[in-house]
Amino acid sequence: MMNMNRLIVFSRTFRIGQRLLGCHARHAGKEELRLQQRRSIKTHSRHLAYAKDLFLGQVNKAEVFPYPEIGNDELEEIKQLVAPVEKFFSDDVDSAKIDREATIPPETLQGLKDLGLFGIMIPEEYGGLGLSNTIYARLNEIIALDGSIAVTLAAHQAIGLKGILIAGNEAQKQKYLPKLASGEHIAAFCLTEPGSGSDAASIQTRAILSEDGKHYLINGSKIWISNGGMADIMTVFARTEVEVDGVKKDKISAFIVERAFGGITNGKPEDKLGIRGSNTCELSFDNVPVPVENVIGEIGGGFKIAMNILNSGRFSMGSSCAGMIKKLIELTSEYATTRKQFNKSLSEFGMIQEKFAMMALNAFVMESMAYLTAGMMDRPGIPDCSLEAAMVKVFSSEGGWICVSEALQVLGGLGYTKNYPFERFVRDCRILPIFEGTNEILRMYIALTGMQYAGKILTGKIKEMKKGNIGLVIGMVSKKLRASLGASVDLGLTGKDGVVHPSLEDSAKKLEQNVSLFGSTVESLLYRYGKTIVDEQLVLKRVADVLIHIYAMTAVLSRASRSISIGLRNHDHEVLLANTFCNDAFFKNNYWMVQLQKHSPENNDANIKKIAKQVLENRAYICSHPLERTY
Amino acid sequence: MKGSRCLHQLKSLRLLSHAGRLLPPAAAGNNGALFRPRSSSQLGGLQCAQREVLRHFHSSPACTKGQPARFLQEEDKTRDKSLVTHDDLFEQVAKEAKTKATFNKVIDVYTKGDIRRRGHVEFIYAALKKMPEFGVEKDLTVYNKLLDVFPKEVFVPRNFIQRMFNHYPRQQECGVQVLEQMENYGIMPNIETKVLLVQIFGEKTHPMRKYQRIMYWFPKFKHVNPFPIPEQLPEDPVDLARFSLTRMANDWDAKVTVYQLPCTDVTESGAEVTLPHIVGIQSPGQMEALAKHNPDRPVFVEGPFPLWMRKTCVYYYVLRADPTPPEEKIEEPYDPERCLSYPLQLDLDLDRDLGDDESFDVEDLDEGPVFAMCMTSQGDQATLNQWISGLQESNPILGQIPTLFRLGAGPRELQGVGDADSASRSWFPSHVQREEAHPGEEAEAVVEEEPRRSQGVKQ
């Protein structure tokens, strides 16, 4: 443990150094040195992970406290960037028209390109803006005001060209990134095929090496490709035959495919509920010749690349949703304060007030989670934040959906008409829980990744317990007894070496209590289910929900503590929000964890499964009509 | 509330009709014999008549002894002048036609013929016995009509002693018997039945209790069968086969294919050739299992197996294989690169705790997969081969797998017909054993389970 801590401190100093160095490098052009530095840091890659340790009932406070900050110059940079983008989105983007005509006008696209939004994360040496994840998240707050543009840009740079960025070789980067960064070429990510999106076995597109060994010929078709109709460069995943230990095996490989290679046709754009301006269509590949040098990474290594791309793109949804909700609050609060009913303005009604409080809370939590995660990702090395990013995505997509719908509710019937943008927000927002990995699948990922991690560590202990090791059992029982007698859990968030501001002490205590109970819950789940927990989706769902809320609590505590400490404007409001949210989440978590400790007949799981089984067997709602009679 | 109101209305209606029914013969007045008992009873005891002004039929047995006998005799004269039992009455009518109409006519003849309804218990028993013969055993209106034969009000107990003891036991038993037969055929009484029973026997009598019991249980059991068979099975053998195959497969995705429709052809030589129908069913799951079948191991066409549906028996054939031997069973290895989003398996050395093991210890007997089923009117190898070749279109692997025919004698045994040749050629039409379709007027009031079982056993 000590060792680890030292390592963190070590890497921190490096980070600061690197940042300082980076600033100079930008001006002095010491690219070589900078790269060198980065590489040397990579070897000290982060092993600790905040979310994973929660499964063991530990708060790894060094990971999340203090709340990540950016340097002053970076902040300046953001401000300079954000202003024109904001101006562009408020003046030049007609979202209603994009939605109505289901296409983004070329002049709008050109404006986006001119702002450099097509290459936010592409390093400067390849012509991009070379911005960090944090700034990317900040820009997404504004971009998200138009769902279609947000999706188009995300498909381009969060997944479309990410493959080249993270796994491509220097030649590929040199060749493709500059044009992609300028927006001259638009990228798309072609993974999904008919069948299921997450099942690699459904990938039937095949790449066969030509006889001269210089080309791969790709055949197959892909569905639901964002930007499919306009993309010039595509990251395509296809099956290839690979020899592993003398046995020929089908493995997935990633290719950079240019539309100019020929043989690519796209279908009609899908007519969607929301994000109508984004182009989604089917792509088919007919003997598309791809030069061997266009293989990303090594042949057969496509699976890892796909997973990395998907895992890295999700964190920004938190800031996108937060940006959208902030906008919604502005739009609706004007209506709520001006409209009168019974000689009172709407804003005086408790139920309307509740909606605004909820929106503010959600925006605050999403923001906190998103920037905490982005900050973690911006640390040197290649920190594995996929778990945190998935949590941000699940929380913000669901919170966003509720907020949008409540905002519409404030306006009542007016919100339901096309005269107001709310219906469009509702439609656009509906995609969030679906794409970039459905929330169901992400919950599985969140819970199972943590379970796997905790299981590895706890296996020995659980086996001892199953054998009937008296000492361990007594230890467990006494721990539980102490907890039930109300002994407070101290995980070091407050008190002498505390990291949480005293005004948030209660909330921090709640978080600690939740974490400690979560640790023992996970242990008992592993004891009860072992590896068969994979099949207990209802259990895993609760595990994921608890973890998401614990992470959210952490994020708001960390953020609010920093805000008070450095005296940000309205930090008292932040404290209020943080305490409210923690209170709420504490109860929810406790409820879920109590359910997790029960057996399926008591927590309704057995019933839920039975109902679903009977309904699905008959493929219908099977109750007799209440007006039916038998005699 | 509704029921009682209805009861009330019906009651008053019935009283009216009683009066009406009594009036015509009396009003006709040309028959002295008919008129006499009325007047004699009036003469016999004026005070008595006044007291029993509502009880039309109940008259003092002593004073009317002579008259009804004469009346009966006179009635008999119109019917071949012989003493006929009620059985004969039905038999006489049966010579013409055994239908609901004639059955109703017999009841009408009886009720109109004898104002006192003499021997109505015997008549009802006889009628109950004859009902299946006339094909009205499932007809609620006929049962109600039969109950209507009972004289009203006479058997209603009027004081607590009568109520305590078995008042008119023979009549009550007969009433119970009517309900019993209804129950056996799964006929649910309706409100009219209840009104009749109240009028005949009164509340809280044995027939009423029986009625209440039926009304308690029948609705509860009405939908007890999760796989109900319709009252009326399809007539067309192809439709019947389609229906029974779907029923057996019980799979929403299973697809029925008609490989051949039945038709009759005349060959050049003039011989009539009847092509049998071939209807098969196969689900996508079965196709998948067949595609994975090891082509070195044969598949079998087996049958015929009987399937009973109500009173119809059909025969089906299956395409199946022996269970895969354990050494050939290969479990698909876990592919860690299968799921892009989350691990499909955890790499843990921990098993499920016993406390959470909710599975039952079931001894699994591997029976071998069934790949498809079919029904045909002609179960010879040539016909079934046609089915297999039809299947081959959607299951190309069948071309590589040896197919063995293991056909039993099947239906012949059940039929008990000696002629093997004719049986194998054309057993089907005779073998879709079917009894007359029954009038399904009260289909909604019919409870299916019990009678079906009893009928099946009888057969």
Coordinates of C-alpha atoms in Angstrom, one line a residue, chain B residues 35-50 52 55-61 63-64 67 116:
Chain B
F35 CA -112.9 -30.3 -17.7
R36 CA -114.1 -32.7 -15.2
P37 CA -111.2 -33.0 -12.8
R38 CA -111.1 -29.3 -12.4
S39 CA -114.7 -29.0 -11.6
S40 CA -114.6 -32.1 -9.4
S41 CA -111.8 -30.8 -7.4
Q42 CA -113.7 -27.6 -7.0
L43 CA -116.7 -29.6 -5.9
G44 CA -114.7 -32.0 -3.7
G45 CA -113.5 -29.3 -1.4
L46 CA -114.2 -25.7 -1.9
Q47 CA -112.3 -24.6 1.1
C48 CA -109.3 -26.6 0.0
A49 CA -109.3 -25.1 -3.4
Q50 CA -109.4 -21.7 -2.0
E52 CA -104.4 -23.7 -2.6
R55 CA -101.0 -24.8 -6.3
H56 CA -102.7 -25.7 -9.5
F57 CA -101.5 -29.3 -9.7
H58 CA -101.7 -30.2 -6.2
S59 CA -105.1 -31.7 -5.5
S60 CA -106.3 -34.1 -3.0
P61 CA -105.4 -37.5 -4.2
C63 CA -111.1 -37.2 -4.6
T64 CA -109.5 -37.3 -8.0
Q67 CA -110.8 -39.2 -13.2
R116 CA -101.0 -33.7 -14.2

